[in-house]
Amino acid sequence: MQSRTKIKTAVFLGLLGSSVGVSAEMGDYSFWDTLGNLIWPRGADNPVTQEQQNAAQYPLTPNPSEVADGFNPGAYLQWQTIQLHPDTGAICGNGSPYKFFVNRVAHTSNTVIYMEGGGACWDYESCTGQTGIRGARNPNGIPDDYMSLQNPSASLVSPFVFRLHPWTRTKTQNWNMVYIPYCTGDIYTGDKVAIYEDPTGENDPLVWRHNGVRNMRAVVAWLKNNLERSGQMLMTGCSAGGAGSFANYHPVRRDMAPGKAYLINDSGPIFPAPVTGSEEEYPSLKLQNTIRNVWGLDGDGDGPLYYLQNELPSLDLNDLGTLYTALGEYYPNDRLGHTHFWDDLNYSSYSYERFYDDINNEPDAEKRKQKIHQRWYKDTSHLMTSLDGYDNWGYYIPRFRDVNESHCTSIIEFNNADIQEDGLELGDFVNNVMEGSGPVMSASEEDSVSDYQKGFNLLYWLLDQLL
């Protein structure tokens, strides 16, 4: 306990020093304000309004006043578990209570909202996590100690939220951190209670709550009522969390109202796929058509997609990939980034594996991989083309990293998510999004050989055994 206190003291002194240096930026407090915050923790200055609380669709519903949410405003530099009451609309897929996690600092209002990855589900097999079927994370809910070091896949998942990462540095490590766990299997976009029948008839139907949108609304309500308005805010996450940060960016950014906002969608693409297009040309179309129904994205003309379209006029509900262009047009002064690997074999498998018989029935693993990648390359090329027309959107597409099925560029470290032919590392892209000026960087790796020639990486091997 004493050593942990020493570490926290050293971290605080370092952060305090940074807040008064010449590099202090929007959202940072002065030395004296920081000392004041330590004694009298700063309260909310952008609370939920009556209009937001009474909104006809997806209102912001705070915790009931009598609920003990577990938050201590002065408990800096530690993960705190925030309990959300079901009255807020928040609940996990299995019906257990929803919670999220906050790690606060005293010297800045700047905040990173990190959304957890972890697959997706859309039927009995995937939502029950059957062996051999790709499913979704936390089907049994979220424990209170989720962010302890005993669960490094959350607490140490990325340099964005690993404050003391030993070799990768990024500015969010000095910020307030909000970690949004994932337990609904719907990339944080669903609003439907699904009843999935066991195809064998041997078990009772599964009642599953695809509740991602309402969970996010409850999180935002709590943040507005308990923390100060952010000078700068980054929304990010990997895989389902990347897709979730992208899909929820508009309502979160609108309601949190930071001075500056950034988005980095890591490996959660919502590819262009017009409903009138062919599945050969737009391979993600089968997946998108499936989830629109089972997750309730359209509802009866009042689902999450229509909620977004009400304020994002460029969003074409006949092509979900137009959310990229809609955000680019609605937020011309925000810096927005997308990244994933060309040779991702995880999100790409979710996207095509169970939807195309030539993949699903292919016994040869190498041929199966090639068929997945052929479709992934086509979808990725469409996405890059759509982003090329916007100075405030950038992309960073390296080739391959030998860990986690080459999925998620920003987990573990920023190293080895490089584009060797251009001398770029992922950190260059992150810095460009969050600190650059002019058009956001766009880079894609054409070399398909060099990344496979890197030597054995013991850390990646060990992590793959865990993952």
XYZ file of C-alpha atoms in Angstrom:
467
model
C 0.000 0.000 0.000
C 2.844 2.390 0.876
C 4.580 1.811 -2.475
C 1.342 2.467 -4.357
C 0.949 5.745 -2.474
C 4.492 6.752 -3.442
C 3.815 5.967 -7.088
C 0.613 8.012 -7.085
C 2.418 10.907 -5.408
C 5.189 10.818 -8.016
C 2.657 10.720 -10.831
C 0.728 13.630 -9.344
C 3.846 15.775 -8.942
C 4.775 15.094 -12.549
C 1.317 16.019 -13.767
C 1.239 19.093 -11.559
C 4.522 20.243 -13.036
C 3.208 19.791 -16.559
C 0.186 21.943 -15.814
C 2.268 25.031 -15.137
C 4.883 24.643 -17.848
C 5.051 26.500 -21.129
C 3.311 23.559 -22.797
C 0.070 24.013 -20.833
C -2.861 23.998 -23.251
C -6.606 24.407 -23.461
C -8.302 22.739 -20.508
C -5.281 22.784 -18.166
C -5.497 24.499 -14.788
C -2.920 26.786 -13.256
C -0.696 25.635 -10.406
C -2.885 27.410 -7.847
C -6.130 26.190 -9.359
C -4.767 22.647 -9.270
C -3.909 22.971 -5.593
C -7.409 24.309 -4.996
C -8.910 21.331 -6.807
C -7.037 19.002 -4.480
C -8.684 20.630 -1.474
C -12.057 21.440 -3.015
C -12.590 19.124 -5.988
C -14.141 20.948 -8.877
C -17.798 20.151 -9.469
C -19.996 19.938 -12.533
C -20.435 23.107 -14.588
C -22.393 21.646 -17.503
C -25.216 19.687 -15.842
C -28.099 17.983 -17.575
C -30.788 20.502 -18.505
C -34.517 19.995 -18.151
C -34.778 19.983 -21.931
C -32.234 17.162 -22.178
C -33.875 15.224 -19.366
C -37.319 15.551 -20.956
C -36.264 14.900 -24.558
C -38.753 12.808 -26.500
C -36.060 10.435 -27.768
C -33.043 9.171 -25.818
C -33.211 11.648 -22.920
C -30.377 12.109 -20.463
C -31.634 10.488 -17.266
C -29.432 10.994 -14.176
C -29.097 8.519 -11.345
C -31.849 8.939 -8.732
C -30.582 11.250 -5.991
C -30.745 8.537 -3.324
C -28.499 6.146 -5.284
C -24.937 5.750 -4.022
C -22.961 5.712 -7.256
C -19.575 5.133 -5.578
C -17.939 8.367 -6.779
C -15.491 10.279 -4.582
C -14.701 13.612 -6.315
C -11.333 13.923 -4.563
C -10.074 10.396 -5.234
C -7.586 11.315 -7.935
C -5.355 8.975 -9.969
C -7.337 5.830 -9.275
C -10.069 3.956 -11.076
C -13.460 4.489 -9.493
C -16.447 2.258 -10.247
C -19.545 4.280 -11.124
C -22.819 2.455 -10.565
C -25.768 3.365 -12.792
C -29.293 2.660 -11.608
C -31.640 0.859 -14.046
C -33.916 3.940 -13.906
C -31.303 5.677 -16.067
C -31.991 3.163 -18.831
C -28.604 1.483 -18.381
C -28.404 -2.305 -18.224
C -26.163 -5.085 -19.536
C -27.244 -7.606 -22.137
C -27.964 -10.279 -19.536
C -30.038 -7.892 -17.401
C -27.348 -7.160 -14.784
C -26.587 -3.568 -13.672
C -24.403 -1.412 -15.886
C -21.363 0.446 -14.555
C -18.396 2.320 -15.918
C -15.092 3.662 -14.601
C -13.503 7.066 -14.015
C -9.867 7.967 -13.292
C -9.679 11.649 -12.417
C -6.847 14.192 -12.259
C -6.769 17.595 -10.583
C -4.717 19.617 -13.052
C -6.889 19.540 -16.198
C -10.455 19.293 -17.426
C -9.354 17.429 -20.571
C -10.876 13.973 -20.902
C -10.454 10.799 -22.921
C -13.559 8.638 -23.300
C -12.336 5.136 -24.103
C -14.878 2.588 -25.292
C -14.020 -1.045 -24.773
C -13.850 -3.519 -27.629
C -14.969 -7.110 -27.618
C -16.803 -8.547 -30.599
C -20.515 -8.544 -31.343
C -23.472 -10.922 -31.364
C -26.697 -11.235 -33.334
C -28.113 -14.725 -32.703
C -28.365 -17.474 -30.095
C -24.999 -19.000 -30.919
C -22.987 -15.773 -30.745
C -24.798 -14.165 -27.806
C -24.420 -17.292 -25.666
C -20.721 -17.489 -26.530
C -20.799 -21.020 -27.915
C -17.415 -22.602 -28.482
C -16.175 -22.006 -32.002
C -18.504 -19.044 -32.624
C -17.200 -15.491 -32.376
C -19.285 -13.684 -29.777
C -19.204 -10.604 -27.551
C -17.393 -9.602 -24.380
C -18.810 -9.745 -20.852
C -21.951 -11.829 -21.501
C -22.280 -12.253 -17.733
C -22.006 -8.563 -16.875
C -19.269 -6.364 -15.420
C -17.615 -6.921 -12.012
C -16.895 -3.961 -9.732
C -13.130 -4.602 -9.782
C -12.974 -4.694 -13.571
C -10.206 -2.068 -13.796
C -7.846 -3.729 -11.330
C -4.428 -4.892 -12.444
C -5.790 -8.419 -12.227
C -7.693 -7.596 -15.420
C -4.951 -6.101 -17.628
C -7.029 -6.550 -20.781
C -8.997 -3.548 -19.520
C -6.750 -1.586 -17.152
C -3.645 -1.837 -19.375
C -5.320 -2.300 -22.751
C -3.969 0.783 -24.531
C -1.579 3.691 -24.013
C -4.658 5.914 -24.249
C -5.710 4.747 -20.759
C -2.502 3.203 -19.358
C -1.228 6.262 -17.526
C 2.224 4.849 -16.715
C 2.909 3.008 -19.944
C 6.645 2.284 -19.839
C 7.519 3.291 -23.420
C 4.555 4.710 -25.343
C 3.626 8.265 -24.416
C 0.537 10.182 -25.511
C -1.138 13.279 -24.138
C -4.268 11.506 -22.864
C -2.124 9.845 -20.185
C -2.213 13.240 -18.422
C -5.990 13.591 -18.760
C -9.116 12.481 -16.961
C -10.015 8.996 -18.181
C -13.446 7.483 -18.653
C -13.525 3.762 -19.461
C -16.790 2.499 -20.949
C -17.076 -1.310 -20.619
C -18.921 -3.407 -23.177
C -21.640 -5.912 -22.313
C -24.403 -5.582 -24.919
C -22.881 -7.134 -28.070
C -24.140 -4.309 -30.324
C -21.095 -2.017 -30.772
C -22.902 0.473 -28.473
C -25.569 1.133 -31.109
C -28.464 -1.156 -30.244
C -31.882 -0.454 -28.766
C -33.843 -3.683 -28.780
C -34.669 -6.567 -26.478
C -34.056 -9.639 -28.616
C -35.353 -13.151 -28.012
C -33.034 -15.693 -29.578
C -34.313 -19.226 -29.982
C -31.943 -22.139 -29.473
C -31.710 -23.675 -32.970
C -31.380 -27.148 -31.391
C -34.529 -26.670 -29.306
C -32.723 -28.063 -26.264
C -32.515 -24.853 -24.221
C -34.824 -22.003 -23.313
C -34.753 -18.942 -25.561
C -32.149 -16.318 -24.699
C -33.489 -12.881 -23.778
C -30.749 -10.414 -24.701
C -30.804 -6.650 -24.261
C -29.018 -4.834 -27.073
C -28.953 -1.659 -24.997
C -25.797 0.130 -26.121
C -27.377 3.468 -27.008
C -29.216 3.853 -23.699
C -26.117 2.857 -21.747
C -24.178 5.636 -23.443
C -26.927 8.179 -22.733
C -26.814 7.250 -19.045
C -23.010 7.599 -18.980
C -23.207 11.055 -20.547
C -25.855 12.141 -18.039
C -23.604 11.092 -15.174
C -20.530 12.807 -16.632
C -22.392 16.070 -17.138
C -23.728 16.029 -13.578
C -20.451 15.121 -11.866
C -17.450 16.396 -13.852
C -16.497 19.760 -15.285
C -16.826 20.568 -18.973
C -13.755 19.388 -20.896
C -11.445 21.835 -22.614
C -10.420 19.002 -24.938
C -12.085 15.623 -25.402
C -10.964 12.519 -27.285
C -13.385 9.706 -28.064
C -11.662 6.484 -29.006
C -11.684 2.734 -28.608
C -10.724 -0.367 -30.519
C -12.871 -2.830 -32.456
C -16.445 -2.629 -31.110
C -15.204 0.323 -29.062
C -13.875 2.042 -32.165
C -17.204 1.558 -33.917
C -19.000 2.699 -30.764
C -16.938 5.869 -30.414
C -17.661 6.631 -34.071
C -21.407 5.906 -33.890
C -21.868 7.830 -30.618
C -19.543 10.717 -31.427
C -22.241 13.180 -32.421
C -24.581 12.880 -29.389
C -21.686 12.678 -26.920
C -19.837 15.613 -28.464
C -23.051 17.661 -28.653
C -24.016 17.063 -25.028
C -20.553 17.218 -23.457
C -19.780 20.388 -25.468
C -15.967 20.430 -25.073
C -13.847 23.301 -26.343
C -12.110 20.970 -28.822
C -13.010 17.430 -29.798
C -11.194 14.586 -31.527
C -12.189 11.118 -32.695
C -9.940 8.124 -33.373
C -11.842 5.041 -34.499
C -9.436 2.133 -34.138
C -10.469 -0.931 -36.120
C -14.221 -0.465 -35.915
C -15.108 0.504 -39.488
C -18.686 0.981 -40.613
C -17.971 0.519 -44.278
C -19.790 2.209 -47.161
C -22.424 -0.279 -48.355
C -25.482 1.138 -50.151
C -28.502 -1.107 -49.720
C -29.006 -1.046 -53.497
C -25.414 -2.186 -54.090
C -24.237 -5.708 -54.734
C -22.771 -7.941 -52.053
C -19.860 -8.633 -54.358
C -18.937 -4.956 -54.519
C -19.883 -4.122 -50.901
C -19.142 -7.266 -48.861
C -20.231 -5.743 -45.522
C -23.792 -5.395 -46.765
C -24.903 -8.781 -45.391
C -23.642 -7.976 -41.890
C -25.160 -4.494 -41.936
C -28.566 -5.739 -43.061
C -28.535 -8.324 -40.264
C -27.627 -6.004 -37.416
C -30.029 -3.272 -38.503
C -32.842 -5.682 -37.740
C -31.665 -7.613 -34.685
C -30.195 -4.595 -32.879
C -33.171 -2.345 -33.630
C -31.117 0.293 -35.452
C -34.106 1.445 -37.509
C -36.847 0.692 -35.002
C -40.211 1.762 -36.385
C -38.717 4.852 -37.937
C -37.598 6.070 -34.518
C -34.487 3.962 -33.852
C -30.902 5.084 -33.254
C -30.230 5.671 -36.968
C -33.164 8.053 -37.295
C -32.070 9.797 -34.103
C -28.708 10.539 -35.705
C -30.201 11.518 -39.051
C -32.416 14.136 -37.381
C -29.304 16.235 -36.748
C -26.876 14.904 -39.352
C -28.621 15.660 -42.645
C -25.856 14.105 -44.757
C -26.392 10.695 -43.164
C -28.055 8.514 -45.781
C -29.840 5.644 -44.060
C -29.508 3.640 -47.255
C -25.730 3.610 -46.721
C -24.441 3.400 -43.134
C -20.933 4.349 -44.260
C -22.168 7.888 -44.939
C -21.889 8.516 -41.201
C -18.221 9.299 -41.922
C -19.080 12.022 -44.387
C -21.970 13.273 -42.233
C -19.640 13.819 -39.271
C -17.018 15.393 -41.523
C -19.525 17.932 -42.803
C -21.224 18.636 -39.469
C -17.955 19.143 -37.564
C -15.587 20.864 -40.012
C -13.299 22.068 -37.198
C -12.954 18.711 -35.420
C -10.047 16.435 -36.271
C -11.265 12.924 -37.017
C -9.219 9.796 -37.623
C -9.723 6.170 -38.604
C -7.175 3.352 -38.384
C -7.044 -0.407 -38.898
C -4.717 -3.015 -40.363
C -4.982 -4.123 -43.971
C -4.511 -7.721 -42.813
C -6.901 -7.662 -39.857
C -8.303 -11.157 -39.373
C -10.640 -10.451 -36.444
C -13.145 -7.726 -37.298
C -12.937 -8.947 -40.883
C -13.930 -12.454 -39.784
C -16.924 -11.087 -37.876
C -17.866 -9.142 -41.005
C -17.889 -12.013 -43.499
C -17.208 -15.433 -41.982
C -20.764 -16.451 -41.118
C -22.359 -14.595 -44.032
C -20.588 -16.164 -47.011
C -20.734 -19.914 -47.595
C -17.488 -19.956 -49.582
C -15.734 -18.756 -46.411
C -17.743 -20.651 -43.830
C -17.366 -23.959 -45.674
C -13.703 -23.550 -46.621
C -11.653 -26.265 -44.831
C -8.249 -24.824 -45.737
C -7.261 -22.114 -43.213
C -5.001 -20.227 -45.610
C -7.593 -20.124 -48.386
C -10.209 -19.082 -45.837
C -8.004 -16.183 -44.750
C -7.456 -15.115 -48.353
C -11.186 -15.042 -49.043
C -11.782 -12.924 -45.941
C -9.015 -10.510 -46.845
C -10.177 -10.111 -50.436
C -13.475 -8.759 -49.148
C -11.801 -6.674 -46.438
C -9.485 -5.044 -48.987
C -12.448 -4.072 -51.144
C -14.380 -2.567 -48.220
C -11.282 -0.744 -46.972
C -10.657 0.782 -50.400
C -14.216 2.120 -50.493
C -13.744 3.689 -47.054
C -10.465 5.364 -47.991
C -12.059 6.811 -51.125
C -14.933 8.298 -49.111
C -12.555 9.911 -46.597
C -10.211 11.341 -49.222
C -12.649 14.175 -49.881
C -12.437 15.628 -46.358
C -9.545 17.579 -44.850
C -10.829 16.955 -41.312
C -10.899 13.167 -41.791
C -7.695 11.156 -41.976
C -6.841 7.469 -42.068
C -3.871 5.359 -41.084
C -3.819 1.844 -42.564
C -0.659 -0.184 -41.772
C -0.269 -3.721 -43.095
C 0.160 -6.237 -40.260
C 1.153 -6.753 -36.618
C 1.624 -10.279 -35.291
C -0.663 -10.099 -32.261
C -4.429 -10.367 -31.692
C -5.045 -11.459 -35.296
C -3.524 -8.160 -36.453
C -6.505 -6.403 -34.943
C -6.480 -2.974 -33.280
C -3.514 -0.689 -33.948
C -3.628 1.124 -30.590
C -3.765 -1.740 -28.077
C -0.713 -2.816 -26.033
C 1.606 -0.169 -27.544
C 1.810 2.145 -30.536
C 4.980 0.415 -31.776
C 4.882 -2.012 -34.708
C 1.743 -0.413 -36.082
C 4.139 1.313 -38.456
C 4.080 2.151 -42.135
C 7.695 1.362 -42.888
C 7.831 2.756 -46.417
C 6.814 6.209 -45.110
C 8.788 6.077 -41.854
C 5.591 6.499 -39.834
C 4.523 5.091 -36.488
C 0.983 5.082 -35.122
C 2.043 7.772 -32.646
C 2.652 10.126 -35.575
C -0.951 9.706 -36.661
C -2.326 10.119 -33.128
C -0.276 13.288 -32.644
C -1.410 14.629 -35.994
C -5.077 14.101 -35.132
C -4.784 15.673 -31.684
C -2.105 18.314 -32.178
C -1.768 18.899 -35.891
C -3.057 21.665 -38.135
C -4.167 21.603 -41.733
C -5.517 18.420 -43.310
C -5.498 15.364 -41.064
C -2.841 12.829 -42.037
C -3.816 9.996 -44.374
C -1.396 7.132 -44.963
C -1.705 3.565 -46.235
C 0.948 0.851 -46.386
C 1.464 -0.690 -49.821
C 4.336 -2.999 -48.788
C 2.800 -6.406 -48.097
C 6.033 -8.178 -47.117
C 8.132 -6.240 -44.592
C 5.753 -6.486 -41.632
C 5.815 -10.282 -41.932
C 9.615 -10.295 -41.799
C 9.907 -8.785 -38.339
C 11.500 -11.027 -35.736
C 9.808 -13.013 -33.004
C 8.182 -10.800 -30.343
C 7.983 -12.529 -26.960
C 5.534 -9.962 -25.535
C 3.116 -10.487 -28.411
C 3.408 -14.249 -28.131
C 2.590 -14.151 -24.416
C -0.333 -11.791 -24.956
C -1.747 -13.982 -27.704
C -1.837 -16.880 -25.245
C -4.023 -14.724 -22.999
C -6.172 -13.237 -25.770
